[in-house]
JSON list of C-alpha atoms in Angstrom, two decimals:
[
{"chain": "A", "resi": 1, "resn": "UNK", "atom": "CA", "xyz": [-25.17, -46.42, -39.35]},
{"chain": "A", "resi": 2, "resn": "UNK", "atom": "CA", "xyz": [-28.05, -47.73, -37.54]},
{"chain": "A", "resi": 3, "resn": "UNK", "atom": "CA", "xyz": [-31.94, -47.73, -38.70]},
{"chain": "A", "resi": 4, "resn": "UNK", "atom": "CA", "xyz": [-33.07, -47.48, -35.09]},
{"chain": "A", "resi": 5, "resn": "UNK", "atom": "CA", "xyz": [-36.52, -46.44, -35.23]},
{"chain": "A", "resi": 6, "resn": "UNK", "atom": "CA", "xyz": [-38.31, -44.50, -32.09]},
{"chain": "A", "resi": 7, "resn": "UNK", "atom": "CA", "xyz": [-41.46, -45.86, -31.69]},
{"chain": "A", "resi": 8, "resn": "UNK", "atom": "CA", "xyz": [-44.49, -43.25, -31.29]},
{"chain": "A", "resi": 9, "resn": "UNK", "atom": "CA", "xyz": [-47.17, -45.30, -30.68]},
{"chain": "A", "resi": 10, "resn": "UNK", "atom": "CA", "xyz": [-49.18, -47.48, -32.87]},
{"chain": "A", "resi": 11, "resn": "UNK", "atom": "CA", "xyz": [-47.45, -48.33, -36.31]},
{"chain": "A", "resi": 12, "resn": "UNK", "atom": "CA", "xyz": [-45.71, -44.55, -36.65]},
{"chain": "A", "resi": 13, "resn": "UNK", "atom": "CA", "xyz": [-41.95, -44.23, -36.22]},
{"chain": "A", "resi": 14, "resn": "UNK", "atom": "CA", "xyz": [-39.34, -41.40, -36.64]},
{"chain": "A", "resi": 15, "resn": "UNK", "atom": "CA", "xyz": [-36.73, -42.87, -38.67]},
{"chain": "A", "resi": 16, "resn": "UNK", "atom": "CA", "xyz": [-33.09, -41.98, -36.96]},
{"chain": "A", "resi": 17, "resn": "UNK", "atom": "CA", "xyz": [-31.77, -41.77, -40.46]},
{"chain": "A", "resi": 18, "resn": "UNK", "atom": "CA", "xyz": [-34.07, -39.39, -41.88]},
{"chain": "A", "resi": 19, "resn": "UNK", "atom": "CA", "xyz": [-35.79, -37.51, -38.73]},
{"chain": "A", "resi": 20, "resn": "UNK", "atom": "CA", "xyz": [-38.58, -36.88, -40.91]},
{"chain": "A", "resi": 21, "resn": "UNK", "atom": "CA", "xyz": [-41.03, -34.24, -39.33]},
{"chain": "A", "resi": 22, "resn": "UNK", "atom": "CA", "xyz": [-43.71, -36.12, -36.98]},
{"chain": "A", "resi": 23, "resn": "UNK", "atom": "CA", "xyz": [-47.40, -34.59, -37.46]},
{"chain": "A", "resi": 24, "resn": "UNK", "atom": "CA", "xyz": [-49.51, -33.32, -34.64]},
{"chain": "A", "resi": 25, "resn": "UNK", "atom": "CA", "xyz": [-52.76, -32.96, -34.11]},
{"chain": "A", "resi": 26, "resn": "UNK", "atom": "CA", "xyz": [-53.59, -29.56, -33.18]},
{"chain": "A", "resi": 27, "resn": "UNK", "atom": "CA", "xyz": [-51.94, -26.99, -35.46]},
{"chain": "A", "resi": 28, "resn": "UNK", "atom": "CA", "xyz": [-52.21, -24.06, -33.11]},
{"chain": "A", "resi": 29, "resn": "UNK", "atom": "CA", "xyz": [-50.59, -25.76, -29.90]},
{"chain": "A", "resi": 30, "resn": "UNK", "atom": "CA", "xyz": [-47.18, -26.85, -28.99]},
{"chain": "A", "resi": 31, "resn": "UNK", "atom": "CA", "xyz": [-47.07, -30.70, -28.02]},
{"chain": "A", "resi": 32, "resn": "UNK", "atom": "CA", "xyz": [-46.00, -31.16, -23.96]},
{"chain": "A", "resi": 33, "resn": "UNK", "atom": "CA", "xyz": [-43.28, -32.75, -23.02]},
{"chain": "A", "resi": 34, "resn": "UNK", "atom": "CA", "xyz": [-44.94, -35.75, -21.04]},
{"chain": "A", "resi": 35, "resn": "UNK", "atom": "CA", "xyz": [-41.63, -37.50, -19.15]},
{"chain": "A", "resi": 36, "resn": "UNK", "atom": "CA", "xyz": [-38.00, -36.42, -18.93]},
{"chain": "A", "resi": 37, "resn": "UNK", "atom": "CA", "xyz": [-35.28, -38.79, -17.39]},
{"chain": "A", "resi": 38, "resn": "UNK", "atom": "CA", "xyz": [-31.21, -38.83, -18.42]},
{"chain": "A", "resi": 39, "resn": "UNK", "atom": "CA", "xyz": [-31.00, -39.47, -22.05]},
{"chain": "A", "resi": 40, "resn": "UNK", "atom": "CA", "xyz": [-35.19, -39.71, -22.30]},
{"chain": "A", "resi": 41, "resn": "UNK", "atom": "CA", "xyz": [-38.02, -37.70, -23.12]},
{"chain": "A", "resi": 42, "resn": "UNK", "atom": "CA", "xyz": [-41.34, -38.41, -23.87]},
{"chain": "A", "resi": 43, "resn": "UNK", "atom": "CA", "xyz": [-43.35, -36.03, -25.86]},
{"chain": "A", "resi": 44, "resn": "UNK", "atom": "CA", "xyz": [-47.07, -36.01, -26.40]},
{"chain": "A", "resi": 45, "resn": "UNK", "atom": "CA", "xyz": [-47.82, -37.10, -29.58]},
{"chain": "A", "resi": 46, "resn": "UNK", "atom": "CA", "xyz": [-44.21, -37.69, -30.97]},
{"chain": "A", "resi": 47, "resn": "UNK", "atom": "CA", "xyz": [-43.17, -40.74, -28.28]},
{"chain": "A", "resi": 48, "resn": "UNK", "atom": "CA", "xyz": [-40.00, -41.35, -26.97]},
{"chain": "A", "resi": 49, "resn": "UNK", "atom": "CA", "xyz": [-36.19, -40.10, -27.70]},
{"chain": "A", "resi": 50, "resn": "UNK", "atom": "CA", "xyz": [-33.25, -38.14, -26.68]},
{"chain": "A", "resi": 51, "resn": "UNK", "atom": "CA", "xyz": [-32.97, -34.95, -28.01]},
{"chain": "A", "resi": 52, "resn": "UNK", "atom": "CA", "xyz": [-36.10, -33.03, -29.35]},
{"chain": "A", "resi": 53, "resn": "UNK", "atom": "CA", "xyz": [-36.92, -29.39, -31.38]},
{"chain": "A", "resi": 54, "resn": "UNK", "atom": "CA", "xyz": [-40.90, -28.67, -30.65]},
{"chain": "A", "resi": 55, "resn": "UNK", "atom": "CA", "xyz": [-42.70, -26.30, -32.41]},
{"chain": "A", "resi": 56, "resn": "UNK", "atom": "CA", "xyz": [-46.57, -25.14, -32.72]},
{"chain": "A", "resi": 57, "resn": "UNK", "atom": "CA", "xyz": [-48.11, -28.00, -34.31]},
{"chain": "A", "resi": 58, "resn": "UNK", "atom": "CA", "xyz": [-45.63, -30.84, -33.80]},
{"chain": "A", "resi": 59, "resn": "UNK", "atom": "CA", "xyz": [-41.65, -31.50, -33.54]},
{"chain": "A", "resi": 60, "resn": "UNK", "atom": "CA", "xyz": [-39.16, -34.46, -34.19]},
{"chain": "A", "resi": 61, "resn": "UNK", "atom": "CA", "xyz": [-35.62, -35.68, -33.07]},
{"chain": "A", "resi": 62, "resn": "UNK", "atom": "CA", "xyz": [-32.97, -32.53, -33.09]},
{"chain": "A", "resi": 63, "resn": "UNK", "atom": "CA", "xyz": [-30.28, -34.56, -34.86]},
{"chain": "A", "resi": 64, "resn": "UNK", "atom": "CA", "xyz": [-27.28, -32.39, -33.76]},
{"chain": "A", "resi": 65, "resn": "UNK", "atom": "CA", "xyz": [-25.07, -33.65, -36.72]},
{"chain": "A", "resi": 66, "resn": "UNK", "atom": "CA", "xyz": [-27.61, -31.17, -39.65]},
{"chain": "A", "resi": 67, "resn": "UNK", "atom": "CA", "xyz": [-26.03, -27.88, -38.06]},
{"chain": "A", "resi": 68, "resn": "UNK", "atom": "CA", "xyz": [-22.99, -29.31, -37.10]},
{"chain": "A", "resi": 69, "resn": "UNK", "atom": "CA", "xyz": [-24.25, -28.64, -33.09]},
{"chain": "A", "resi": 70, "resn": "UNK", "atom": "CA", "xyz": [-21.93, -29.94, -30.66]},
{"chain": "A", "resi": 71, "resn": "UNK", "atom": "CA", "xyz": [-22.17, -29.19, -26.63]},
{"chain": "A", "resi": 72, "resn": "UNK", "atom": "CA", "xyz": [-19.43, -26.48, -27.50]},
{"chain": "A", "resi": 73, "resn": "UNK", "atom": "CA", "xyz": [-19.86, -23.72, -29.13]},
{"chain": "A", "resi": 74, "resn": "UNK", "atom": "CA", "xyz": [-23.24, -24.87, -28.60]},
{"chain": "A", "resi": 75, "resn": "UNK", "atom": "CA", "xyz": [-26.76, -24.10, -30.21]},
{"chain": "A", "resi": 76, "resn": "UNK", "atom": "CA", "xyz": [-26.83, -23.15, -33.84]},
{"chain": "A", "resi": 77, "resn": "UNK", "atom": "CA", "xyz": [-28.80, -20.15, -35.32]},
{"chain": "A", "resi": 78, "resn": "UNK", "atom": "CA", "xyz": [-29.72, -23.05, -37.74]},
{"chain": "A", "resi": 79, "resn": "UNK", "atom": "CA", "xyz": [-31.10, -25.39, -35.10]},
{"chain": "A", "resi": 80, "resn": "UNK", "atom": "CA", "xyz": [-33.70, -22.65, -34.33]},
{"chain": "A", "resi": 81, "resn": "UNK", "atom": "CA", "xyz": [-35.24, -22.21, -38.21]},
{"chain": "A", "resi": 82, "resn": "UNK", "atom": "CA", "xyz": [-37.31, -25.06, -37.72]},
{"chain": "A", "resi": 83, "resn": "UNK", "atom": "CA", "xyz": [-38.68, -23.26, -34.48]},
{"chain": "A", "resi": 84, "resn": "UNK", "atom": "CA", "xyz": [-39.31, -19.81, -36.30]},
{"chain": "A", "resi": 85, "resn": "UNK", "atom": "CA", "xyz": [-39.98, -21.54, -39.66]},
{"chain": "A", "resi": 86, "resn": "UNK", "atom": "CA", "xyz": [-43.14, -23.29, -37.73]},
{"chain": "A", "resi": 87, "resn": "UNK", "atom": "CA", "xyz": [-44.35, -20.28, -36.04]},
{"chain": "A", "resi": 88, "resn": "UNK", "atom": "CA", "xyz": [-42.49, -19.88, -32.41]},
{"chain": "A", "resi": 89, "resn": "UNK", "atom": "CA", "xyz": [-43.20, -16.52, -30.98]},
{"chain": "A", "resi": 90, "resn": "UNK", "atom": "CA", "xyz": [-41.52, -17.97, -27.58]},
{"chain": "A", "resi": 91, "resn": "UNK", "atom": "CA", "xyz": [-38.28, -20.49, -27.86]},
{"chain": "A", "resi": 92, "resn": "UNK", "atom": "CA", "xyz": [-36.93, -21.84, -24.72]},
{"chain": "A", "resi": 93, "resn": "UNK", "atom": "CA", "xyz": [-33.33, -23.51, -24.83]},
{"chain": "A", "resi": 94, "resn": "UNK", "atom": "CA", "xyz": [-32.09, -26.13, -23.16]},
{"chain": "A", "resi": 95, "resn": "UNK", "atom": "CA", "xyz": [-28.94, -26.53, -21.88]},
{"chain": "A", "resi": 96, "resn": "UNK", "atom": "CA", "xyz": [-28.47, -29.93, -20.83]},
{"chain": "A", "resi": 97, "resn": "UNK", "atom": "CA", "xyz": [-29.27, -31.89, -17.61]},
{"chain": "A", "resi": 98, "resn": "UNK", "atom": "CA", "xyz": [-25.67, -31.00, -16.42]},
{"chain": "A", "resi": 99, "resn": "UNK", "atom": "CA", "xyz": [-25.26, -27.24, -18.42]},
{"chain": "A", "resi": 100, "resn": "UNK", "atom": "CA", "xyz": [-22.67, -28.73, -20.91]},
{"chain": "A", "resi": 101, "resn": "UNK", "atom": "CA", "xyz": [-24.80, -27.49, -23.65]},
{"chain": "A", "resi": 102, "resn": "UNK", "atom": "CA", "xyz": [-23.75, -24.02, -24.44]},
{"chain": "A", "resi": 103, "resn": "UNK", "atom": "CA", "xyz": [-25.91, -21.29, -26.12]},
{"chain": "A", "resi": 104, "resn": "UNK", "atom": "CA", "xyz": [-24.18, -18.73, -28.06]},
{"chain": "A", "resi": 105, "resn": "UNK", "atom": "CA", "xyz": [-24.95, -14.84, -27.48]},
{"chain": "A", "resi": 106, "resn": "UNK", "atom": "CA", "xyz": [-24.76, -15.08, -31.44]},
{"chain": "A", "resi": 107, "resn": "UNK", "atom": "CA", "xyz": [-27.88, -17.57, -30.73]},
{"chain": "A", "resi": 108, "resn": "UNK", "atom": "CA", "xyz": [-29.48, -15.15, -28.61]},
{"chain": "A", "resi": 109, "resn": "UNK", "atom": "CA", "xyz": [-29.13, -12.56, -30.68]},
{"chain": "A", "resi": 110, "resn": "UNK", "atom": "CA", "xyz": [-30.10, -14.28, -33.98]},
{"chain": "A", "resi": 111, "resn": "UNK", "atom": "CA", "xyz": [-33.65, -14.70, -32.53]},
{"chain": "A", "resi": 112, "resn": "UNK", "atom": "CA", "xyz": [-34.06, -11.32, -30.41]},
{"chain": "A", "resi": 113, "resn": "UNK", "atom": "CA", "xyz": [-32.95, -9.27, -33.90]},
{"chain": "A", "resi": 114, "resn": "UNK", "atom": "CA", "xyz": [-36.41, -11.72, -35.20]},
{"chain": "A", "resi": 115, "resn": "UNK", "atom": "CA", "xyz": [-38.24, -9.98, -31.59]},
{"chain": "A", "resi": 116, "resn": "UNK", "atom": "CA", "xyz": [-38.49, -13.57, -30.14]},
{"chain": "A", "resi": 117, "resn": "UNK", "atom": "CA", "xyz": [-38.38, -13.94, -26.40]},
{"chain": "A", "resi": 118, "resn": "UNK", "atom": "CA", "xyz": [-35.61, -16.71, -25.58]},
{"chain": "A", "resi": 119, "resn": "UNK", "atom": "CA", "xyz": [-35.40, -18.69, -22.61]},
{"chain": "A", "resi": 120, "resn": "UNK", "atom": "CA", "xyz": [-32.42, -20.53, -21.32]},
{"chain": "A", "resi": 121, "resn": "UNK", "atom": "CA", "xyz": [-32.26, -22.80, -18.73]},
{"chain": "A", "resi": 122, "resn": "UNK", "atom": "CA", "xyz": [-30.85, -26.47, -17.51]},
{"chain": "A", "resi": 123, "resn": "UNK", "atom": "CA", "xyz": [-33.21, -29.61, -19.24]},
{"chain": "A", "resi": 124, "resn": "UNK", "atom": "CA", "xyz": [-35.48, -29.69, -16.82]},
{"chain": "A", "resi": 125, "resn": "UNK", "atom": "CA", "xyz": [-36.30, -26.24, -16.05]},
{"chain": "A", "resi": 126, "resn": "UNK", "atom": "CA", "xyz": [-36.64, -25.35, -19.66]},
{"chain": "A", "resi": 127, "resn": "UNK", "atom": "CA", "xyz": [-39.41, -28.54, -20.22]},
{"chain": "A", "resi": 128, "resn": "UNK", "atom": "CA", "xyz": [-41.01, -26.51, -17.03]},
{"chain": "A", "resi": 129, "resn": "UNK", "atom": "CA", "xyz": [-40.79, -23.07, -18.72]},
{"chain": "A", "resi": 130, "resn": "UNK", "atom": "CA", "xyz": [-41.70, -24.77, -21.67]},
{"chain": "A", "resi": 131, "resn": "UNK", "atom": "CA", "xyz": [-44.78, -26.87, -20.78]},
{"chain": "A", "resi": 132, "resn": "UNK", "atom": "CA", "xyz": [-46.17, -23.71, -19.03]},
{"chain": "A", "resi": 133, "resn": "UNK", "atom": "CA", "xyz": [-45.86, -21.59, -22.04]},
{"chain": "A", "resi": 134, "resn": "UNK", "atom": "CA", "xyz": [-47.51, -24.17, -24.28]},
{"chain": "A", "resi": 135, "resn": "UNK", "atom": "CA", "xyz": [-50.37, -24.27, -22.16]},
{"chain": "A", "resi": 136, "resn": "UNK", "atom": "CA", "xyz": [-50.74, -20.13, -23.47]},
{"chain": "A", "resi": 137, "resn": "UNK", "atom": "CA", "xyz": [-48.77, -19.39, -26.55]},
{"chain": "A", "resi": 138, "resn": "UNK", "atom": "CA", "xyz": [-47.10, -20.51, -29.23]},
{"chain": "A", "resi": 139, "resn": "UNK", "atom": "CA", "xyz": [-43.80, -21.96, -28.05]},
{"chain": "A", "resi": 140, "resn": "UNK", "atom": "CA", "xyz": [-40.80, -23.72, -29.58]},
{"chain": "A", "resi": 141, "resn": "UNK", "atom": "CA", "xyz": [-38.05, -25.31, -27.72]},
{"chain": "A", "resi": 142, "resn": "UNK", "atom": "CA", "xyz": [-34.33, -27.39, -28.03]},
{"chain": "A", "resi": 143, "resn": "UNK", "atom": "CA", "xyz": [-34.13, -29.95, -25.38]},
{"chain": "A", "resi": 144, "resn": "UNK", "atom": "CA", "xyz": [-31.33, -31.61, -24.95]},
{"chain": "A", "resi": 145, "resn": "UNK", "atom": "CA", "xyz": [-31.84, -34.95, -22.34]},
{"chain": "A", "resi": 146, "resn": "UNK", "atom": "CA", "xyz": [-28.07, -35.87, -21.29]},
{"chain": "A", "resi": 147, "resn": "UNK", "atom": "CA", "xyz": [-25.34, -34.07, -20.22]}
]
């Protein structure tokens, strides 16, 4: 397995083998997704990858592999925790540039029995729903930058 490294700026990297969690700055904001492109996101703060879970006060790579995520069934209840577990009042999902990631009603559900408001949309009009909300509340999202 490869020890890629996504470089963040200056001498900090997120690991591909651990996918450590990436600090942030400001503990009471969501970071903004700066760039999005097939297979590519930039995120303030974090850098540069593929796939992405951000979360009030920072985020890291969604490494689909931990929940066992694939584009079908789709989403995990457990790719969310890290959303709710850092303080997501708001979670918008992402369904892929081209909708092949599905999200579950069992998803849905999961997070609306929790009274969070879920959004679901294709990549790049979830990183708009997204960016917006930052700007106002505290928002967590699952972006997924391919297919």
């Amino acid at each position: 397995m490869s020890r890629a490294a996504v470089g963040l700026g200056g001498n900090v990297t997120i690991d591909e083998l651990t996918f450590g969690w990436v600090g942030w700055t400001d503990l009471n904001r969501s970071p903004r997704v700066l760039d999005l492109s097939w297979g590519r996101m930039e995120v303030e703060g974090l850098g540069v990858g593929k796939d992405f879970k951000l979360y009030p006060g920072g985020g890291r790579l969604w490494d689909w592999s931990l929940s066992g995520t694939q584009h079908e069934p789709g989403i995990q209840c457990r790719d969310v925790d890290d959303l709710l577990n850092n303080g997501a009042t708001v979670i918008v999902l992402s369904q892929g540039m081209e909708m092949m990631l599905q999200v579950p009603r069992t998803t849905i559900e999961y997070l609306e029995q929790r009274s969070i408001v879920v959004h679901v949309a294709p990549t790049r009009e979830a990183v708009r729903i997204y960016n917006e909300l930052a700007e106002t509340t505290t928002v967590g999202g699952l972006f997924h930058s391919s297919c």
